[in-house]
PDB file of N, CA and C in Angstrom:
ATOM      1  N   MET A   1      14.692  17.925   4.832  1.00  0.00           N
ATOM      2  CA  MET A   1      15.012  19.042   5.658  1.00  0.00           C
ATOM      3  C   MET A   1      16.179  19.753   4.996  1.00  0.00           C
ATOM      4  N   GLY A   2      16.131  21.051   5.018  1.00  0.00           N
ATOM      5  CA  GLY A   2      17.206  21.815   4.429  1.00  0.00           C
ATOM      6  C   GLY A   2      17.275  23.194   5.049  1.00  0.00           C
ATOM      7  N   GLN A   3      18.343  23.894   4.744  1.00  0.00           N
ATOM      8  CA  GLN A   3      18.497  25.251   5.262  1.00  0.00           C
ATOM      9  C   GLN A   3      18.073  26.205   4.169  1.00  0.00           C
ATOM     10  N   ASN A   4      16.980  26.916   4.424  1.00  0.00           N
ATOM     11  CA  ASN A   4      16.406  27.848   3.462  1.00  0.00           C
ATOM     12  C   ASN A   4      17.222  29.134   3.431  1.00  0.00           C
ATOM     13  N   GLN A   5      17.511  29.685   4.575  1.00  0.00           N
ATOM     14  CA  GLN A   5      18.310  30.902   4.739  1.00  0.00           C
ATOM     15  C   GLN A   5      19.160  30.695   5.983  1.00  0.00           C
ATOM     16  N   PRO A   6      20.132  31.550   6.205  1.00  0.00           N
ATOM     17  CA  PRO A   6      20.882  31.403   7.455  1.00  0.00           C
ATOM     18  C   PRO A   6      19.918  31.464   8.643  1.00  0.00           C
ATOM     19  N   ARG A   7      20.077  30.564   9.565  1.00  0.00           N
ATOM     20  CA  ARG A   7      19.266  30.472  10.781  1.00  0.00           C
ATOM     21  C   ARG A   7      17.814  30.096  10.507  1.00  0.00           C
ATOM     22  N   VAL A   8      17.523  29.598   9.287  1.00  0.00           N
ATOM     23  CA  VAL A   8      16.169  29.154   8.952  1.00  0.00           C
ATOM     24  C   VAL A   8      16.256  27.731   8.418  1.00  0.00           C
ATOM     25  N   VAL A   9      15.517  26.824   9.026  1.00  0.00           N
ATOM     26  CA  VAL A   9      15.473  25.439   8.580  1.00  0.00           C
ATOM     27  C   VAL A   9      14.082  25.177   8.023  1.00  0.00           C
ATOM     28  N   ARG A  10      14.040  24.532   6.859  1.00  0.00           N
ATOM     29  CA  ARG A  10      12.750  24.217   6.232  1.00  0.00           C
ATOM     30  C   ARG A  10      12.571  22.711   6.221  1.00  0.00           C
ATOM     31  N   LEU A  11      11.404  22.278   6.644  1.00  0.00           N
ATOM     32  CA  LEU A  11      11.042  20.870   6.653  1.00  0.00           C
ATOM     33  C   LEU A  11       9.902  20.687   5.659  1.00  0.00           C
ATOM     34  N   VAL A  12      10.086  19.801   4.673  1.00  0.00           N
ATOM     35  CA  VAL A  12       9.082  19.573   3.635  1.00  0.00           C
ATOM     36  C   VAL A  12       8.618  18.121   3.734  1.00  0.00           C
ATOM     37  N   LEU A  13       7.301  17.921   3.781  1.00  0.00           N
ATOM     38  CA  LEU A  13       6.717  16.584   3.821  1.00  0.00           C
ATOM     39  C   LEU A  13       5.873  16.386   2.577  1.00  0.00           C
ATOM     40  N   ASP A  14       6.090  15.296   1.875  1.00  0.00           N
ATOM     41  CA  ASP A  14       5.246  14.935   0.737  1.00  0.00           C
ATOM     42  C   ASP A  14       4.119  14.065   1.263  1.00  0.00           C
ATOM     43  N   LEU A  15       2.884  14.463   0.986  1.00  0.00           N
ATOM     44  CA  LEU A  15       1.718  13.770   1.535  1.00  0.00           C
ATOM     45  C   LEU A  15       0.928  13.097   0.437  1.00  0.00           C
ATOM     46  N   LYS A  16       0.205  12.036   0.787  1.00  0.00           N
ATOM     47  CA  LYS A  16      -0.610  11.300  -0.173  1.00  0.00           C
ATOM     48  C   LYS A  16      -2.004  11.891  -0.323  1.00  0.00           C
ATOM     49  N   GLN A  17      -2.433  12.710   0.625  1.00  0.00           N
ATOM     50  CA  GLN A  17      -3.771  13.292   0.568  1.00  0.00           C
ATOM     51  C   GLN A  17      -3.737  14.654   1.247  1.00  0.00           C
ATOM     52  N   SER A  18      -4.813  15.414   1.077  1.00  0.00           N
ATOM     53  CA  SER A  18      -4.871  16.731   1.701  1.00  0.00           C
ATOM     54  C   SER A  18      -5.055  16.563   3.209  1.00  0.00           C
ATOM     55  N   ILE A  19      -4.565  17.569   3.940  1.00  0.00           N
ATOM     56  CA  ILE A  19      -4.600  17.492   5.400  1.00  0.00           C
ATOM     57  C   ILE A  19      -5.168  18.773   5.990  1.00  0.00           C
ATOM     58  N   ALA A  20      -5.485  18.702   7.267  1.00  0.00           N
ATOM     59  CA  ALA A  20      -5.875  19.861   8.067  1.00  0.00           C
ATOM     60  C   ALA A  20      -4.835  19.974   9.179  1.00  0.00           C
ATOM     61  N   PRO A  21      -3.762  20.741   8.955  1.00  0.00           N
ATOM     62  CA  PRO A  21      -2.678  20.774   9.942  1.00  0.00           C
ATOM     63  C   PRO A  21      -3.022  21.650  11.146  1.00  0.00           C
ATOM     64  N   GLN A  22      -2.490  21.265  12.274  1.00  0.00           N
ATOM     65  CA  GLN A  22      -2.530  22.088  13.476  1.00  0.00           C
ATOM     66  C   GLN A  22      -1.117  22.117  14.029  1.00  0.00           C
ATOM     67  N   LEU A  23      -0.647  23.275  14.423  1.00  0.00           N
ATOM     68  CA  LEU A  23       0.687  23.340  14.995  1.00  0.00           C
ATOM     69  C   LEU A  23       0.670  24.209  16.238  1.00  0.00           C
ATOM     70  N   PHE A  24       1.583  23.886  17.142  1.00  0.00           N
ATOM     71  CA  PHE A  24       1.693  24.636  18.391  1.00  0.00           C
ATOM     72  C   PHE A  24       3.083  24.419  18.952  1.00  0.00           C
ATOM     73  N   THR A  25       3.435  25.264  19.921  1.00  0.00           N
ATOM     74  CA  THR A  25       4.742  25.150  20.559  1.00  0.00           C
ATOM     75  C   THR A  25       4.561  24.652  21.983  1.00  0.00           C
ATOM     76  N   LEU A  26       5.622  24.046  22.486  1.00  0.00           N
ATOM     77  CA  LEU A  26       5.657  23.595  23.869  1.00  0.00           C
ATOM     78  C   LEU A  26       6.828  24.281  24.555  1.00  0.00           C
ATOM     79  N   SER A  27       6.587  24.733  25.749  1.00  0.00           N
ATOM     80  CA  SER A  27       7.635  25.395  26.529  1.00  0.00           C
ATOM     81  C   SER A  27       8.633  24.361  27.035  1.00  0.00           C
ATOM     82  N   PRO A  28       9.830  24.822  27.383  1.00  0.00           N
ATOM     83  CA  PRO A  28      10.827  23.893  27.910  1.00  0.00           C
ATOM     84  C   PRO A  28      10.358  23.192  29.185  1.00  0.00           C
ATOM     85  N   VAL A  29      10.651  21.900  29.254  1.00  0.00           N
ATOM     86  CA  VAL A  29      10.342  21.088  30.430  1.00  0.00           C
ATOM     87  C   VAL A  29      11.508  20.131  30.638  1.00  0.00           C
ATOM     88  N   ALA A  30      12.086  20.146  31.827  1.00  0.00           N
ATOM     89  CA  ALA A  30      13.189  19.259  32.188  1.00  0.00           C
ATOM     90  C   ALA A  30      14.282  19.319  31.114  1.00  0.00           C
ATOM     91  N   ALA A  31      14.614  18.179  30.511  1.00  0.00           N
ATOM     92  CA  ALA A  31      15.706  18.127  29.530  1.00  0.00           C
ATOM     93  C   ALA A  31      15.267  18.598  28.145  1.00  0.00           C
ATOM     94  N   TYR A  32      13.977  18.808  27.929  1.00  0.00           N
ATOM     95  CA  TYR A  32      13.474  19.204  26.612  1.00  0.00           C
ATOM     96  C   TYR A  32      13.449  20.721  26.495  1.00  0.00           C
ATOM     97  N   GLN A  33      13.959  21.220  25.396  1.00  0.00           N
ATOM     98  CA  GLN A  33      13.965  22.657  25.153  1.00  0.00           C
ATOM     99  C   GLN A  33      12.675  23.062  24.447  1.00  0.00           C
ATOM    100  N   HIS A  34      12.675  24.207  23.808  1.00  0.00           N
ATOM    101  CA  HIS A  34      11.500  24.676  23.065  1.00  0.00           C
ATOM    102  C   HIS A  34      11.195  23.694  21.944  1.00  0.00           C
ATOM    103  N   ARG A  35       9.904  23.367  21.780  1.00  0.00           N
ATOM    104  CA  ARG A  35       9.512  22.375  20.773  1.00  0.00           C
ATOM    105  C   ARG A  35       8.364  22.916  19.932  1.00  0.00           C
ATOM    106  N   LEU A  36       8.360  22.510  18.669  1.00  0.00           N
ATOM    107  CA  LEU A  36       7.279  22.825  17.739  1.00  0.00           C
ATOM    108  C   LEU A  36       6.598  21.511  17.389  1.00  0.00           C
ATOM    109  N   VAL A  37       5.280  21.449  17.538  1.00  0.00           N
ATOM    110  CA  VAL A  37       4.531  20.216  17.321  1.00  0.00           C
ATOM    111  C   VAL A  37       3.603  20.408  16.127  1.00  0.00           C
ATOM    112  N   PHE A  38       3.631  19.444  15.211  1.00  0.00           N
ATOM    113  CA  PHE A  38       2.737  19.419  14.056  1.00  0.00           C
ATOM    114  C   PHE A  38       1.772  18.250  14.227  1.00  0.00           C
ATOM    115  N   ASP A  39       0.495  18.513  14.205  1.00  0.00           N
ATOM    116  CA  ASP A  39      -0.520  17.457  14.157  1.00  0.00           C
ATOM    117  C   ASP A  39      -1.135  17.527  12.762  1.00  0.00           C
ATOM    118  N   LEU A  40      -1.042  16.444  12.018  1.00  0.00           N
ATOM    119  CA  LEU A  40      -1.547  16.415  10.645  1.00  0.00           C
ATOM    120  C   LEU A  40      -2.764  15.493  10.593  1.00  0.00           C
ATOM    121  N   TYR A  41      -3.922  16.075  10.426  1.00  0.00           N
ATOM    122  CA  TYR A  41      -5.172  15.325  10.364  1.00  0.00           C
ATOM    123  C   TYR A  41      -5.647  15.258   8.923  1.00  0.00           C
ATOM    124  N   PRO A  42      -6.279  14.169   8.517  1.00  0.00           N
ATOM    125  CA  PRO A  42      -6.817  14.115   7.152  1.00  0.00           C
ATOM    126  C   PRO A  42      -7.897  15.185   6.975  1.00  0.00           C
ATOM    127  N   ALA A  43      -7.896  15.826   5.807  1.00  0.00           N
ATOM    128  CA  ALA A  43      -8.900  16.853   5.534  1.00  0.00           C
ATOM    129  C   ALA A  43     -10.290  16.236   5.484  1.00  0.00           C
ATOM    130  N   GLN A  44     -10.357  15.003   5.023  1.00  0.00           N
ATOM    131  CA  GLN A  44     -11.629  14.286   4.976  1.00  0.00           C
ATOM    132  C   GLN A  44     -11.448  12.998   5.765  1.00  0.00           C
ATOM    133  N   GLU A  45     -12.220  12.854   6.816  1.00  0.00           N
ATOM    134  CA  GLU A  45     -12.116  11.664   7.663  1.00  0.00           C
ATOM    135  C   GLU A  45     -12.439  10.413   6.860  1.00  0.00           C
ATOM    136  N   ARG A  46     -11.700   9.365   7.101  1.00  0.00           N
ATOM    137  CA  ARG A  46     -11.931   8.083   6.450  1.00  0.00           C
ATOM    138  C   ARG A  46     -12.989   7.325   7.233  1.00  0.00           C
ATOM    139  N   ASP A  47     -14.054   6.966   6.560  1.00  0.00           N
ATOM    140  CA  ASP A  47     -15.128   6.199   7.196  1.00  0.00           C
ATOM    141  C   ASP A  47     -14.662   4.752   7.296  1.00  0.00           C
ATOM    142  N   PRO A  48     -14.476   4.204   8.510  1.00  0.00           N
ATOM    143  CA  PRO A  48     -13.931   2.850   8.628  1.00  0.00           C
ATOM    144  C   PRO A  48     -14.824   1.782   8.014  1.00  0.00           C
ATOM    145  N   LEU A  49     -16.133   1.956   8.089  1.00  0.00           N
ATOM    146  CA  LEU A  49     -17.035   0.968   7.503  1.00  0.00           C
ATOM    147  C   LEU A  49     -16.954   1.001   5.985  1.00  0.00           C
ATOM    148  N   LEU A  50     -16.955   2.195   5.416  1.00  0.00           N
ATOM    149  CA  LEU A  50     -16.831   2.330   3.970  1.00  0.00           C
ATOM    150  C   LEU A  50     -15.470   1.811   3.489  1.00  0.00           C
ATOM    151  N   ALA A  51     -14.427   2.076   4.252  1.00  0.00           N
ATOM    152  CA  ALA A  51     -13.098   1.575   3.888  1.00  0.00           C
ATOM    153  C   ALA A  51     -13.073   0.051   3.902  1.00  0.00           C
ATOM    154  N   LEU A  52     -13.729  -0.569   4.873  1.00  0.00           N
ATOM    155  CA  LEU A  52     -13.799  -2.026   4.943  1.00  0.00           C
ATOM    156  C   LEU A  52     -14.527  -2.592   3.729  1.00  0.00           C
ATOM    157  N   ILE A  53     -15.618  -1.957   3.345  1.00  0.00           N
ATOM    158  CA  ILE A  53     -16.379  -2.402   2.163  1.00  0.00           C
ATOM    159  C   ILE A  53     -15.524  -2.283   0.907  1.00  0.00           C
ATOM    160  N   ARG A  54     -14.838  -1.161   0.752  1.00  0.00           N
ATOM    161  CA  ARG A  54     -13.985  -0.956  -0.440  1.00  0.00           C
ATOM    162  C   ARG A  54     -12.839  -1.959  -0.475  1.00  0.00           C
ATOM    163  N   ASP A  55     -12.218  -2.203   0.679  1.00  0.00           N
ATOM    164  CA  ASP A  55     -11.121  -3.183   0.731  1.00  0.00           C
ATOM    165  C   ASP A  55     -11.626  -4.569   0.337  1.00  0.00           C
ATOM    166  N   LYS A  56     -12.818  -4.934   0.804  1.00  0.00           N
ATOM    167  CA  LYS A  56     -13.404  -6.241   0.481  1.00  0.00           C
ATOM    168  C   LYS A  56     -13.707  -6.327  -1.011  1.00  0.00           C
ATOM    169  N   GLU A  57     -14.258  -5.259  -1.582  1.00  0.00           N
ATOM    170  CA  GLU A  57     -14.558  -5.256  -3.018  1.00  0.00           C
ATOM    171  C   GLU A  57     -13.282  -5.400  -3.841  1.00  0.00           C
ATOM    172  N   GLN A  58     -12.219  -4.694  -3.440  1.00  0.00           N
ATOM    173  CA  GLN A  58     -10.950  -4.803  -4.163  1.00  0.00           C
ATOM    174  C   GLN A  58     -10.384  -6.209  -4.070  1.00  0.00           C
ATOM    175  N   ALA A  59     -10.477  -6.830  -2.903  1.00  0.00           N
ATOM    176  CA  ALA A  59      -9.982  -8.199  -2.740  1.00  0.00           C
ATOM    177  C   ALA A  59     -10.786  -9.165  -3.606  1.00  0.00           C
ATOM    178  N   GLU A  60     -12.109  -8.965  -3.679  1.00  0.00           N
ATOM    179  CA  GLU A  60     -12.947  -9.830  -4.511  1.00  0.00           C
ATOM    180  C   GLU A  60     -12.599  -9.659  -5.986  1.00  0.00           C
ATOM    181  N   GLN A  61     -12.380  -8.426  -6.416  1.00  0.00           N
ATOM    182  CA  GLN A  61     -12.015  -8.183  -7.817  1.00  0.00           C
ATOM    183  C   GLN A  61     -10.673  -8.826  -8.145  1.00  0.00           C
ATOM    184  N   LYS A  62      -9.731  -8.734  -7.218  1.00  0.00           N
ATOM    185  CA  LYS A  62      -8.412  -9.340  -7.440  1.00  0.00           C
ATOM    186  C   LYS A  62      -8.536 -10.860  -7.531  1.00  0.00           C
ATOM    187  N   ALA A  63      -9.349 -11.454  -6.647  1.00  0.00           N
ATOM    188  CA  ALA A  63      -9.549 -12.903  -6.667  1.00  0.00           C
ATOM    189  C   ALA A  63     -10.247 -13.332  -7.955  1.00  0.00           C
ATOM    190  N   ALA A  64     -11.243 -12.557  -8.396  1.00  0.00           N
ATOM    191  CA  ALA A  64     -11.960 -12.889  -9.633  1.00  0.00           C
ATOM    192  C   ALA A  64     -11.009 -12.816 -10.829  1.00  0.00           C
ATOM    193  N   LYS A  65     -10.124 -11.831 -10.840  1.00  0.00           N
ATOM    194  CA  LYS A  65      -9.158 -11.708 -11.938  1.00  0.00           C
ATOM    195  C   LYS A  65      -8.209 -12.901 -11.950  1.00  0.00           C
ATOM    196  N   ALA A  66      -7.781 -13.344 -10.768  1.00  0.00           N
ATOM    197  CA  ALA A  66      -6.883 -14.505 -10.688  1.00  0.00           C
ATOM    198  C   ALA A  66      -7.579 -15.752 -11.211  1.00  0.00           C
ATOM    199  N   VAL A  67      -8.861 -15.920 -10.893  1.00  0.00           N
ATOM    200  CA  VAL A  67      -9.619 -17.083 -11.383  1.00  0.00           C
ATOM    201  C   VAL A  67      -9.764 -17.008 -12.894  1.00  0.00           C
ATOM    202  N   GLN A  68     -10.068 -15.824 -13.413  1.00  0.00           N
ATOM    203  CA  GLN A  68     -10.211 -15.666 -14.860  1.00  0.00           C
ATOM    204  C   GLN A  68      -8.894 -15.946 -15.567  1.00  0.00           C
ATOM    205  N   ASP A  69      -7.784 -15.505 -14.974  1.00  0.00           N
ATOM    206  CA  ASP A  69      -6.476 -15.774 -15.574  1.00  0.00           C
ATOM    207  C   ASP A  69      -6.203 -17.273 -15.612  1.00  0.00           C
ATOM    208  N   ALA A  70      -6.504 -17.966 -14.526  1.00  0.00           N
ATOM    209  CA  ALA A  70      -6.272 -19.412 -14.473  1.00  0.00           C
ATOM    210  C   ALA A  70      -7.181 -20.133 -15.464  1.00  0.00           C
ATOM    211  N   LEU A  71      -8.433 -19.700 -15.548  1.00  0.00           N
ATOM    212  CA  LEU A  71      -9.371 -20.311 -16.487  1.00  0.00           C
ATOM    213  C   LEU A  71      -8.929 -20.050 -17.923  1.00  0.00           C
ATOM    214  N   GLY A  72      -8.502 -18.839 -18.205  1.00  0.00           N
ATOM    215  CA  GLY A  72      -8.020 -18.517 -19.552  1.00  0.00           C
ATOM    216  C   GLY A  72      -6.809 -19.348 -19.932  1.00  0.00           C
ATOM    217  N   GLU A  73      -5.913 -19.555 -18.970  1.00  0.00           N
ATOM    218  CA  GLU A  73      -4.730 -20.387 -19.227  1.00  0.00           C
ATOM    219  C   GLU A  73      -5.148 -21.827 -19.523  1.00  0.00           C
ATOM    220  N   PHE A  74      -6.114 -22.349 -18.762  1.00  0.00           N
ATOM    221  CA  PHE A  74      -6.599 -23.705 -18.968  1.00  0.00           C
ATOM    222  C   PHE A  74      -7.250 -23.834 -20.346  1.00  0.00           C
ATOM    223  N   ILE A  75      -8.096 -22.882 -20.718  1.00  0.00           N
ATOM    224  CA  ILE A  75      -8.762 -22.908 -22.020  1.00  0.00           C
ATOM    225  C   ILE A  75      -7.728 -22.816 -23.139  1.00  0.00           C
ATOM    226  N   GLY A  76      -6.706 -21.989 -22.944  1.00  0.00           N
ATOM    227  CA  GLY A  76      -5.645 -21.887 -23.944  1.00  0.00           C
ATOM    228  C   GLY A  76      -4.932 -23.203 -24.167  1.00  0.00           C
ATOM    229  N   LYS A  77      -4.748 -23.958 -23.106  1.00  0.00           N
ATOM    230  CA  LYS A  77      -4.094 -25.264 -23.244  1.00  0.00           C
ATOM    231  C   LYS A  77      -5.012 -26.262 -23.944  1.00  0.00           C
ATOM    232  N   MET A  78      -6.302 -26.114 -23.778  1.00  0.00           N
ATOM    233  CA  MET A  78      -7.264 -27.025 -24.405  1.00  0.00           C
ATOM    234  C   MET A  78      -7.241 -26.877 -25.921  1.00  0.00           C
ATOM    235  N   ASN A  79      -6.954 -25.689 -26.421  1.00  0.00           N
ATOM    236  CA  ASN A  79      -6.969 -25.431 -27.857  1.00  0.00           C
ATOM    237  C   ASN A  79      -5.676 -25.837 -28.548  1.00  0.00           C
ATOM    238  N   GLN A  80      -4.668 -26.220 -27.783  1.00  0.00           N
ATOM    239  CA  GLN A  80      -3.394 -26.623 -28.370  1.00  0.00           C
ATOM    240  C   GLN A  80      -3.447 -28.100 -28.729  1.00  0.00           C
ATOM    241  N   PRO A  81      -2.744 -28.482 -29.799  1.00  0.00           N
ATOM    242  CA  PRO A  81      -2.714 -29.904 -30.149  1.00  0.00           C
ATOM    243  C   PRO A  81      -2.002 -30.674 -29.045  1.00  0.00           C
ATOM    244  N   PRO A  82      -2.427 -31.906 -28.822  1.00  0.00           N
ATOM    245  CA  PRO A  82      -1.813 -32.688 -27.743  1.00  0.00           C
ATOM    246  C   PRO A  82      -0.358 -32.999 -28.072  1.00  0.00           C
ATOM    247  N   GLY A  83       0.437 -33.061 -27.056  1.00  0.00           N
ATOM    248  CA  GLY A  83       1.848 -33.383 -27.211  1.00  0.00           C
ATOM    249  C   GLY A  83       2.035 -34.887 -27.267  1.00  0.00           C
ATOM    250  N   PRO A  84       3.264 -35.335 -27.384  1.00  0.00           N
ATOM    251  CA  PRO A  84       3.525 -36.781 -27.423  1.00  0.00           C
ATOM    252  C   PRO A  84       3.157 -37.406 -26.085  1.00  0.00           C
ATOM    253  N   PRO A  85       2.745 -38.676 -26.101  1.00  0.00           N
ATOM    254  CA  PRO A  85       2.385 -39.332 -24.837  1.00  0.00           C
ATOM    255  C   PRO A  85       3.621 -39.472 -23.966  1.00  0.00           C
ATOM    256  N   PRO A  86       3.416 -39.522 -22.667  1.00  0.00           N
ATOM    257  CA  PRO A  86       4.566 -39.665 -21.773  1.00  0.00           C
ATOM    258  C   PRO A  86       5.249 -41.009 -21.992  1.00  0.00           C
ATOM    259  N   ARG A  87       6.562 -41.021 -21.838  1.00  0.00           N
ATOM    260  CA  ARG A  87       7.325 -42.257 -22.026  1.00  0.00           C
ATOM    261  C   ARG A  87       7.113 -43.163 -20.841  1.00  0.00           C
ATOM    262  N   ARG A  88       6.929 -44.431 -21.156  1.00  0.00           N
ATOM    263  CA  ARG A  88       6.764 -45.430 -20.095  1.00  0.00           C
ATOM    264  C   ARG A  88       8.132 -45.970 -19.733  1.00  0.00           C
ATOM    265  N   ARG A  89       8.324 -46.137 -18.490  1.00  0.00           N
ATOM    266  CA  ARG A  89       9.589 -46.711 -18.027  1.00  0.00           C
ATOM    267  C   ARG A  89       9.457 -48.223 -18.031  1.00  0.00           C
ATOM    268  N   GLN A  90      10.432 -48.884 -18.560  1.00  0.00           N
ATOM    269  CA  GLN A  90      10.402 -50.338 -18.570  1.00  0.00           C
ATOM    270  C   GLN A  90      11.099 -50.869 -17.342  1.00  0.00           C
ATOM    271  N   CYS A  91      10.482 -51.832 -16.755  1.00  0.00           N
ATOM    272  CA  CYS A  91      11.063 -52.482 -15.565  1.00  0.00           C
ATOM    273  C   CYS A  91      11.955 -53.616 -16.036  1.00  0.00           C
ATOM    274  N   ARG A  92      13.083 -53.725 -15.463  1.00  0.00           N
ATOM    275  CA  ARG A  92      14.004 -54.807 -15.771  1.00  0.00           C
ATOM    276  C   ARG A  92      13.836 -55.925 -14.747  1.00  0.00           C
ATOM    277  N   PRO A  93      13.790 -57.204 -15.238  1.00  0.00           N
ATOM    278  CA  PRO A  93      13.618 -58.325 -14.272  1.00  0.00           C
ATOM    279  C   PRO A  93      14.863 -58.590 -13.476  1.00  0.00           C
TER     280      PRO A  93
END
């Protein structure tokens, strides 16, 4: 929010997608003075079923990548020469 000119206030919103704005004013009521209302609707409605499918696909891809990373790490360890055997602890009588 900033002052564009004397007696003019500018409000700027950065949005992630295009919108279909609607604005209107409300008359004073009780303790509330003159009000300006902005309703910001998405320009393209999000299909909830399609969004659910996309979210599921993204989760599956992320899980598959994690499995591939773990498998790649395991295979990488298989190709390395074995290290020294673990030391045995001797028990004292």
